[in-house]
Amino acid sequence: MYNPTVARLTYRALLGRRRALILFLLPAFLVLIAAAVRGFNGADDQVAADVLGGFALATMVPLIGVIAGTGAIGPEIDDGSIVYLLSKPVKRPTIIFTKLIVAVAVTMVFSAVPTLIAGFVLNGNGQQVAVAYTVAALVASIAYSAMFLLLGTISRHAVVIGLVYALVWETLFGSLISGAKTLSVQQWSLALAEKVTGDGLIDSEVGLTTATVLLVAVTVAATWFAGHKLRTLTLAGEE
Amino acid sequence: MTTLHIDHVSRWFGNVVAVNDVTMSVGPGVTGLLGPNGAGKSTLINMMGGFLDPSTGSVTLDGQKIWGNESVYRQIGVVPEREAMYDFLTGREFVVANAELQGLGAKEAQDALATVEMEYAQDRKISTYSKGMRQRVKMASALVHQPSVLLLDEPFNGMDPRQRMQLMDLLRRMGAEGRTVLFSSHILEEVEQLASHIEVIVAGRHAASGDFRKIRRLMTDRPHRYLVRSSDDRALAAALIADPSTAGIEVDHAEGGLRVQAVDFGRFTELLPQVAKDRGIRLLTVSPSDESLESVFSYLVAA
């Protein structure tokens, strides 16, 4: 199910592109904000939760998920170089699964790790806030990667659609319309974070069981569908 | 022995028919797929390479269906026309990756790079390569598993004459080894020099098949139709039909001229002005009336 060569090509493509700069800039920005808040405000559990919830989980994780998830396959399909993977005796679902693993790993490294660091900077992991949001970021990394990998497989406009989802749906509608909150990776992962801190600092709109089921369902369904799409992907000629 | 069978294959994109009921077999040796740009060559090669499913009909390799069957790639090597190819890798890294995806390793990759004479630049990034160098690295990536079938889409595009010669030698060698080599081109001379067998595709249809002598003959000896206007159409018609180079003449009132069908192209082109001169008839118009086909074939012959 996992092909090391596909993985190597994928992460080198991901980290070698100019877009990858955002992968470094966003986490750096988060840690910078955390340091500034701590410097001006001192350690405060609620402020720490607000910063991690408002910037790290609501904005940074989905953005990095979009870059890693769509970037793991979209450009290869766009420019046609995927032909070198497809013209090999390698099962198409193996290609998708491998790319998912790479996208998840990249998203985790560039979102969960800085979240943990920022959490410690903000309040020294008081009330487990840093760990809670790190768990949420880890879980969200998996679901976002799977969703955006699928998006990269089916659409040439994956980045735009992904950004609209991440910023408009998750951030804007997610905070305004209650129905949208139930269908939000952010809220599902918050359900886990809530469980970790457990004293009202973090609040999710969905229950833990629902959240877990939805996270698993979305990840599995998106990955399966991406594998299916790749199996029937046609490469039109330039004629 | 490996043979590709294309059986009553059509492929359409929306309302556009790119390939129209094509049936052909491609066996060992070098076969050229000849046709003008936009004739459907790439669509056909993409179907043979398993990157496109036929709308109707079947494409098989020794009885195995190609579409949706990854295991055929143990036998097929593909050299795509498109340039994109992991430019951030070096040539060597790229070919090694292709070898690994075939279950092979660095040694096979090195052999393939030697075959295309790219060892001297193998440690440079692909983004720094010229078009010809890219083409050779693409070749190496397709040859790495010694495939019995090699499909190449417009492989000579952008190559300088020396690189072209080298690639032709390589493909000839592979054909002589009993591999099935199929390449597409829109240039007749290229195909003639290399292919022992030619398949001609025009406007999505399989127009002709045979060795280059047969194809040349087909292109020059087929009946030619002309619209001729003169100072005395009926006298000219009587004189032309007396000669065996003309098969039929019709008086076309709407056009105000003669529709002439010539079967011997060379003889007719000498006869017409001669006859007119002898009888004092002035020729006002002589134009080929099957313009579209004419242009396609003259293009193939002249290009």
XYZ file of C-alpha atoms in Angstrom:
542
model
C 0.000 0.000 0.000
C 2.976 2.303 0.503
C 5.547 3.004 -2.183
C 8.760 4.704 -1.000
C 9.625 6.000 -4.471
C 6.245 7.689 -4.857
C 6.705 9.134 -1.368
C 10.149 10.525 -2.219
C 8.933 12.148 -5.431
C 5.934 13.598 -3.597
C 7.727 15.235 -0.711
C 10.501 16.563 -2.903
C 7.871 18.107 -5.179
C 6.002 19.512 -2.181
C 8.953 21.075 -0.435
C 10.733 22.136 -3.596
C 8.012 24.453 -4.818
C 7.766 28.152 -4.083
C 4.395 27.557 -2.477
C 6.286 25.611 0.179
C 7.467 28.949 1.583
C 4.033 29.325 3.194
C 4.719 26.033 4.958
C 7.580 27.760 6.774
C 6.120 31.249 7.046
C 2.807 30.397 8.719
C 4.293 28.390 11.622
C 6.989 31.021 12.106
C 4.270 33.658 12.269
C 2.329 31.624 14.834
C 5.316 31.255 17.127
C 6.059 34.957 16.709
C 2.499 35.900 17.695
C 2.695 33.529 20.668
C 5.921 35.126 21.840
C 4.485 38.629 21.429
C 1.281 37.775 23.316
C 3.251 36.175 26.111
C 5.578 39.180 26.243
C 2.819 41.780 26.458
C 0.192 39.814 28.328
C 1.985 37.256 30.427
C 0.758 33.649 30.652
C -3.015 33.374 30.471
C -4.814 30.085 29.812
C -7.837 31.654 28.101
C -5.679 33.863 25.850
C -3.534 30.850 24.981
C -6.652 28.888 24.024
C -7.946 31.816 21.954
C -4.718 32.243 20.009
C -4.302 28.534 19.340
C -7.986 28.098 18.494
C -8.327 31.258 16.438
C -5.104 31.219 14.480
C -3.439 27.808 14.726
C -6.413 25.480 14.372
C -8.857 27.706 12.491
C -6.474 29.227 9.956
C -3.025 27.695 9.890
C -3.887 23.981 9.932
C -6.425 24.153 7.069
C -4.121 26.386 4.988
C -1.216 24.023 5.398
C -3.591 21.148 4.715
C -4.604 22.809 1.435
C -0.994 23.308 0.363
C 0.138 19.813 1.312
C -3.013 17.952 0.264
C -3.559 19.537 -3.137
C 0.179 19.977 -3.720
C 0.806 16.260 -3.261
C -0.947 15.439 -6.521
C -2.569 18.446 -8.228
C 0.469 19.893 -10.024
C 1.464 16.454 -11.347
C -1.967 15.968 -12.863
C -1.999 19.532 -14.214
C 1.324 19.333 -16.022
C 0.940 15.687 -17.026
C 4.050 14.415 -15.253
C 1.832 11.956 -13.353
C 2.125 9.862 -16.509
C 5.463 8.582 -15.165
C 3.698 7.166 -12.096
C 0.690 5.868 -14.005
C 2.776 4.041 -16.624
C 4.196 1.712 -14.001
C 2.954 -1.583 -12.556
C 1.973 0.196 -9.343
C -1.617 0.039 -8.121
C -3.361 3.393 -8.350
C -4.724 3.237 -4.780
C -1.134 2.671 -3.619
C -0.148 5.933 -5.286
C -3.000 7.768 -3.523
C -2.352 6.170 -0.147
C 1.350 6.992 -0.317
C 0.638 10.567 -1.280
C -1.846 10.808 1.593
C 0.793 9.617 4.059
C 3.222 12.264 2.788
C 0.578 15.014 2.864
C -0.442 14.033 6.405
C 3.164 13.953 7.571
C 3.942 17.347 6.043
C 0.758 18.894 7.469
C 1.501 17.463 10.912
C 5.103 18.628 10.927
C 4.237 22.137 9.777
C 1.073 22.614 11.814
C 0.975 20.367 14.895
C 4.606 20.846 15.892
C 4.452 24.663 15.759
C 1.115 24.534 17.602
C 2.783 22.651 20.422
C 5.705 25.073 20.498
C 3.382 28.086 20.421
C 1.300 26.557 23.223
C 4.334 26.166 25.438
C 5.437 29.696 24.629
C 1.972 31.081 25.451
C 1.329 29.502 28.841
C 3.763 26.625 29.340
C 1.050 24.077 28.521
C -1.052 25.234 31.464
C -4.281 23.210 31.720
C -2.967 21.077 28.872
C -3.958 23.756 26.349
C -0.876 23.205 24.172
C -1.271 19.445 24.121
C -5.018 19.681 23.502
C -4.588 21.870 20.438
C -1.692 19.764 19.228
C -3.922 16.678 19.351
C -6.598 18.622 17.478
C -4.038 19.746 14.873
C -2.764 16.185 14.424
C -6.248 14.815 13.889
C -7.283 17.683 11.635
C -4.096 17.155 9.569
C -5.275 13.689 8.608
C -8.791 14.728 7.601
C -7.704 17.887 5.762
C -4.978 16.034 3.873
C -7.410 13.368 2.702
C -10.023 15.940 1.666
C -7.619 18.200 -0.169
C -5.805 15.286 -1.810
C -9.154 14.228 -3.256
C -9.759 17.801 -4.347
C -6.354 17.851 -6.071
C -7.277 14.649 -7.893
C -10.638 15.811 -9.209
C -10.217 19.524 -9.884
C -7.759 21.811 -11.585
C -8.909 24.553 -9.254
C -8.177 22.570 -6.126
C -6.191 25.284 -4.382
C -8.892 27.912 -4.847
C -11.693 25.589 -3.766
C -9.574 24.438 -0.840
C -8.878 28.002 0.252
C -12.562 28.891 -0.010
C -13.432 25.887 2.130
C -10.692 26.545 4.657
C -11.241 30.279 5.013
C -14.881 30.897 4.139
C -16.586 27.730 5.290
C -14.499 26.807 8.301
C -13.717 30.289 9.530
C -16.652 32.462 8.510
C -19.712 30.223 8.235
C -18.337 27.951 10.908
C -18.589 30.766 13.399
C -21.914 32.164 12.161
C -24.156 29.289 11.144
C -24.647 26.467 13.583
C -25.334 23.862 10.870
C -22.000 24.593 9.241
C -20.283 23.970 12.530
C -21.362 20.345 12.574
C -19.832 19.851 9.141
C -16.440 21.273 9.965
C -13.168 19.438 10.428
C -12.182 22.180 12.843
C -15.121 21.453 15.155
C -14.534 17.711 15.025
C -10.926 18.105 16.035
C -11.977 20.591 18.730
C -14.123 17.848 20.220
C -10.924 15.924 20.894
C -9.153 18.990 22.239
C -12.082 19.591 24.571
C -11.669 16.086 25.921
C -7.985 16.702 26.654
C -8.383 19.954 28.624
C -11.807 19.131 29.953
C -12.660 22.286 31.921
C -14.510 24.633 29.576
C -11.505 26.357 28.059
C -12.178 24.701 24.718
C -15.672 24.268 23.389
C -16.755 22.133 20.440
C -20.139 22.111 18.723
C -20.129 18.362 18.224
C -19.882 15.418 20.592
C -16.746 13.299 20.762
C -18.358 10.188 19.267
C -19.937 12.051 16.364
C -16.679 13.876 15.762
C -14.633 10.671 15.706
C -17.038 8.890 13.391
C -17.156 11.844 11.000
C -13.367 12.256 10.992
C -12.810 8.608 10.159
C -15.644 8.517 7.625
C -14.449 11.619 5.746
C -10.836 10.431 5.685
C -11.647 6.942 4.449
C -14.259 8.064 1.929
C -12.053 10.819 0.478
C -9.073 8.462 0.153
C -11.123 5.716 -1.452
C -12.701 8.130 -3.893
C -9.345 9.670 -4.806
C -8.002 6.182 -5.560
C -11.032 5.506 -7.708
C -10.624 8.809 -9.579
C -6.971 8.097 -10.269
C -7.837 4.657 -11.629
C -10.122 6.233 -14.197
C -8.057 9.364 -14.770
C -7.675 10.037 -18.466
C -4.762 12.002 -19.781
C -5.969 13.862 -22.810
C -3.361 14.572 -25.451
C -2.306 18.056 -26.443
C -4.121 17.818 -29.754
C 6.337 -11.614 -29.822
C 4.133 -8.809 -28.661
C 1.316 -7.361 -30.708
C -0.998 -4.458 -30.019
C -4.498 -4.906 -31.375
C -6.779 -1.984 -31.960
C -10.214 -3.258 -32.797
C -12.936 -0.907 -34.089
C -11.829 1.792 -31.703
C -13.488 5.188 -31.544
C -12.893 7.911 -29.041
C -14.855 11.111 -28.730
C -14.554 14.091 -26.405
C -18.010 15.599 -26.023
C -19.160 16.236 -29.570
C -15.716 15.945 -31.110
C -14.712 12.619 -32.610
C -10.943 12.312 -32.246
C -10.583 8.723 -33.407
C -13.179 7.162 -35.660
C -13.557 3.380 -35.968
C -9.880 2.502 -36.298
C -8.732 -1.106 -36.598
C -5.054 -1.988 -36.811
C -2.427 -4.323 -35.421
C 1.046 -3.215 -34.463
C 3.581 -6.018 -34.304
C 7.347 -6.344 -33.734
C 9.549 -3.931 -35.655
C 9.283 -0.182 -36.078
C 5.888 1.209 -37.043
C 5.283 4.867 -37.841
C 1.960 6.528 -37.087
C 1.730 9.284 -39.664
C -0.787 12.095 -39.882
C -1.148 15.859 -39.740
C -1.379 17.644 -36.400
C -4.778 17.104 -34.836
C -5.431 13.888 -36.773
C -5.872 11.825 -33.612
C -2.396 10.309 -33.314
C -1.913 11.298 -29.686
C -5.394 10.098 -28.767
C -4.608 6.752 -30.358
C -1.236 6.478 -28.600
C -2.830 7.467 -25.294
C -5.316 4.633 -25.721
C -2.510 2.187 -26.567
C -0.661 3.412 -23.479
C -3.684 2.931 -21.218
C -4.137 6.619 -20.382
C -7.454 6.950 -22.144
C -10.333 4.512 -22.395
C -11.784 3.954 -25.858
C -15.385 5.158 -26.229
C -16.091 1.994 -28.210
C -13.957 -0.923 -29.365
C -10.994 -2.508 -27.622
C -7.254 -1.969 -27.309
C -5.363 -5.075 -26.244
C -1.792 -6.288 -25.866
C -1.574 -9.995 -26.728
C -5.197 -10.372 -25.678
C -4.842 -8.433 -22.413
C -6.962 -5.334 -22.095
C -4.751 -2.261 -21.616
C -7.116 0.274 -20.016
C -7.250 -0.075 -16.229
C -4.615 -2.824 -16.162
C -1.383 -1.711 -14.485
C 0.342 -5.029 -15.041
C 0.742 -4.293 -18.786
C 3.334 -1.661 -17.893
C 5.848 -4.423 -17.230
C 5.828 -4.839 -21.020
C 5.092 -1.300 -22.198
C 7.419 1.685 -22.140
C 5.920 5.112 -22.816
C 7.634 8.276 -24.049
C 5.014 11.033 -23.763
C 5.012 14.147 -25.895
C 4.531 16.506 -22.963
C 7.589 18.131 -21.499
C 6.700 18.064 -17.807
C 8.843 15.563 -15.924
C 9.838 16.330 -12.318
C 12.230 19.130 -13.233
C 13.540 19.395 -9.683
C 15.308 16.024 -9.993
C 18.578 15.307 -11.758
C 18.430 13.100 -14.826
C 19.869 10.229 -12.841
C 17.420 10.626 -9.955
C 14.554 10.681 -12.429
C 15.604 7.503 -14.216
C 16.378 5.744 -10.910
C 12.877 6.639 -9.667
C 11.391 5.174 -12.836
C 13.479 2.030 -12.376
C 12.336 1.664 -8.770
C 8.714 2.017 -9.799
C 9.344 -0.958 -12.098
C 10.816 -2.896 -9.191
C 14.377 -2.374 -10.462
C 17.326 -0.396 -9.187
C 20.211 1.972 -9.854
C 22.076 -0.467 -12.089
C 19.263 -0.732 -14.635
C 18.870 3.045 -14.503
C 22.576 3.485 -15.264
C 22.340 1.090 -18.211
C 19.391 3.007 -19.614
C 21.226 6.320 -19.250
C 24.194 4.789 -21.090
C 21.914 3.565 -23.876
C 20.702 7.116 -24.569
C 24.195 8.585 -24.016
C 23.123 10.896 -21.236
C 25.684 9.875 -18.621
C 27.640 13.078 -19.130
C 24.744 15.215 -17.884
C 23.043 12.778 -15.536
C 23.830 14.752 -12.389
C 22.405 18.009 -13.667
C 18.880 19.106 -12.796
C 16.348 18.290 -15.513
C 15.270 21.939 -15.472
C 18.642 22.813 -17.068
C 18.237 20.321 -19.950
C 17.643 21.200 -23.586
C 14.658 19.702 -25.350
C 16.752 16.977 -26.936
C 18.297 16.043 -23.586
C 14.869 15.834 -21.990
C 13.739 13.603 -24.810
C 16.663 11.251 -24.204
C 16.071 11.089 -20.467
C 12.408 10.345 -21.172
C 13.638 7.545 -23.449
C 15.887 6.206 -20.693
C 12.972 6.194 -18.255
C 10.883 4.223 -20.742
C 13.672 1.746 -21.550
C 14.746 1.010 -18.030
C 12.725 -2.220 -17.766
C 13.580 -3.401 -21.300
C 9.958 -3.294 -22.465
C 8.799 -5.389 -25.391
C 6.563 -2.524 -26.529
C 7.718 1.076 -26.828
C 5.252 3.881 -27.559
C 6.627 7.287 -28.503
C 4.513 10.375 -29.171
C 6.271 12.771 -31.585
C 9.722 11.770 -30.291
C 11.681 13.840 -32.811
C 10.033 17.167 -32.056
C 12.620 19.752 -31.137
C 15.627 17.506 -31.728
C 18.594 18.681 -33.710
C 19.681 16.524 -36.688
C 22.398 14.719 -34.763
C 20.113 13.820 -31.866
C 17.497 12.741 -34.402
C 19.979 10.363 -36.054
C 20.978 8.899 -32.700
C 17.393 8.289 -31.664
C 16.583 6.762 -35.050
C 19.527 4.387 -34.701
C 18.373 3.420 -31.237
C 14.793 2.785 -32.345
C 15.992 0.814 -35.377
C 18.119 -1.327 -33.074
C 15.172 -1.937 -30.779
C 12.981 -2.895 -33.721
C 15.669 -5.276 -34.976
C 15.762 -6.908 -31.540
C 12.137 -7.888 -32.061
C 10.537 -5.216 -29.928
C 7.318 -3.554 -30.979
C 8.174 0.106 -31.493
C 5.470 2.594 -32.448
C 6.125 6.282 -32.908
C 3.977 9.110 -34.188
C 5.051 11.906 -36.478
C 3.528 14.451 -38.825
C 6.578 14.431 -41.083
C 6.629 11.851 -43.868
C 10.413 11.909 -44.355
C 10.957 11.068 -40.694
C 8.625 8.112 -40.871
C 10.066 6.901 -44.175
C 13.608 6.846 -42.843
C 12.765 4.783 -39.819
C 9.576 2.784 -40.082
C 9.315 -0.491 -41.925
C 5.573 -0.136 -41.660
C 3.400 2.991 -41.767
C -0.122 3.621 -40.544
C -1.683 6.849 -41.806
C -4.304 8.654 -39.719
C -6.222 11.543 -41.246
C -9.041 13.327 -39.402
C -9.412 10.500 -36.899
C -9.716 7.826 -39.562
C -7.311 5.090 -40.545
C -6.474 6.336 -44.055
C -3.832 3.871 -45.184
C -1.477 1.135 -44.080
C 1.650 -0.353 -45.611
C 5.333 0.220 -46.272
C 6.483 3.670 -47.353
C 6.494 2.819 -51.057
C 2.866 1.860 -50.881
C 1.975 5.004 -48.931
C 3.812 7.225 -51.422
C 2.002 5.550 -54.291
C -1.368 5.962 -52.611
C -0.750 9.618 -52.156
C 0.254 10.380 -55.736
C -1.772 7.833 -57.716
C -5.209 8.324 -56.263
C -7.813 9.997 -58.543
C -7.552 13.788 -58.594
C -10.578 15.983 -59.159
C -10.347 19.378 -60.830
C -12.672 22.179 -61.632
C -11.686 23.529 -65.056
C -13.127 26.662 -66.724
C -12.148 27.481 -70.294
C -13.174 29.451 -73.373
C -14.779 26.276 -74.834
C -15.648 23.722 -72.134
C -17.293 21.134 -74.409
C -14.469 20.997 -76.934
C -11.973 20.670 -74.103
C -14.044 17.884 -72.515
C -14.092 15.904 -75.773
C -10.332 16.195 -76.148
C -9.577 15.219 -72.532
C -11.850 12.181 -72.401
C -10.079 10.783 -75.489
C -7.000 10.253 -73.309
C -6.769 7.406 -70.752
C -5.456 9.740 -68.054
C -8.994 11.110 -67.661
C -11.634 8.850 -66.172
C -14.676 11.088 -66.255
C -15.918 14.582 -67.069
C -19.093 16.322 -66.033
C -20.398 19.687 -67.170
C -21.229 21.635 -64.037
C -23.701 24.381 -64.956
C -23.847 25.848 -61.484
C -20.086 26.418 -61.420
C -19.924 27.219 -65.108
C -17.112 24.758 -65.781
C -16.040 21.116 -66.081
C -15.527 18.622 -63.287
C -12.659 16.416 -64.396
C -11.504 13.239 -62.701
C -7.925 12.362 -63.559
C -6.507 8.934 -62.744
C -2.942 9.460 -63.922
C -1.887 12.616 -62.163
C 1.452 13.102 -63.935
C 0.147 12.513 -67.423
C -2.961 14.642 -66.902
C -0.988 17.679 -65.801
C 0.999 17.529 -69.048
C -2.005 16.696 -71.206
C -4.317 19.515 -70.142
C -2.215 22.509 -71.269
C -1.103 20.655 -74.402
C -4.669 19.872 -75.495
C -5.793 23.409 -74.781
C -2.931 24.886 -76.793
C -3.453 22.545 -79.747
C -7.117 23.477 -79.998
C -6.763 27.134 -79.281
C -8.781 26.900 -76.069
C -8.000 29.353 -73.291
C -7.850 27.892 -69.787
C -9.448 30.276 -67.283
C -9.484 28.184 -64.113
C -7.764 24.959 -63.094
C -8.279 24.178 -59.429
C -8.319 20.988 -57.399
C -11.894 20.591 -56.141
C -11.307 18.168 -53.289
C -9.298 20.833 -51.525
C -9.363 19.444 -47.982
C -8.090 15.997 -48.877
C -5.716 17.479 -51.383
C -4.163 19.769 -48.846
C -3.778 16.971 -46.342
C -2.025 14.672 -48.740
C 0.118 17.282 -50.416
C 1.056 18.374 -46.913
C 2.077 14.844 -45.992
C 4.112 14.446 -49.153
C 5.708 17.866 -49.096
C 6.339 18.461 -45.384
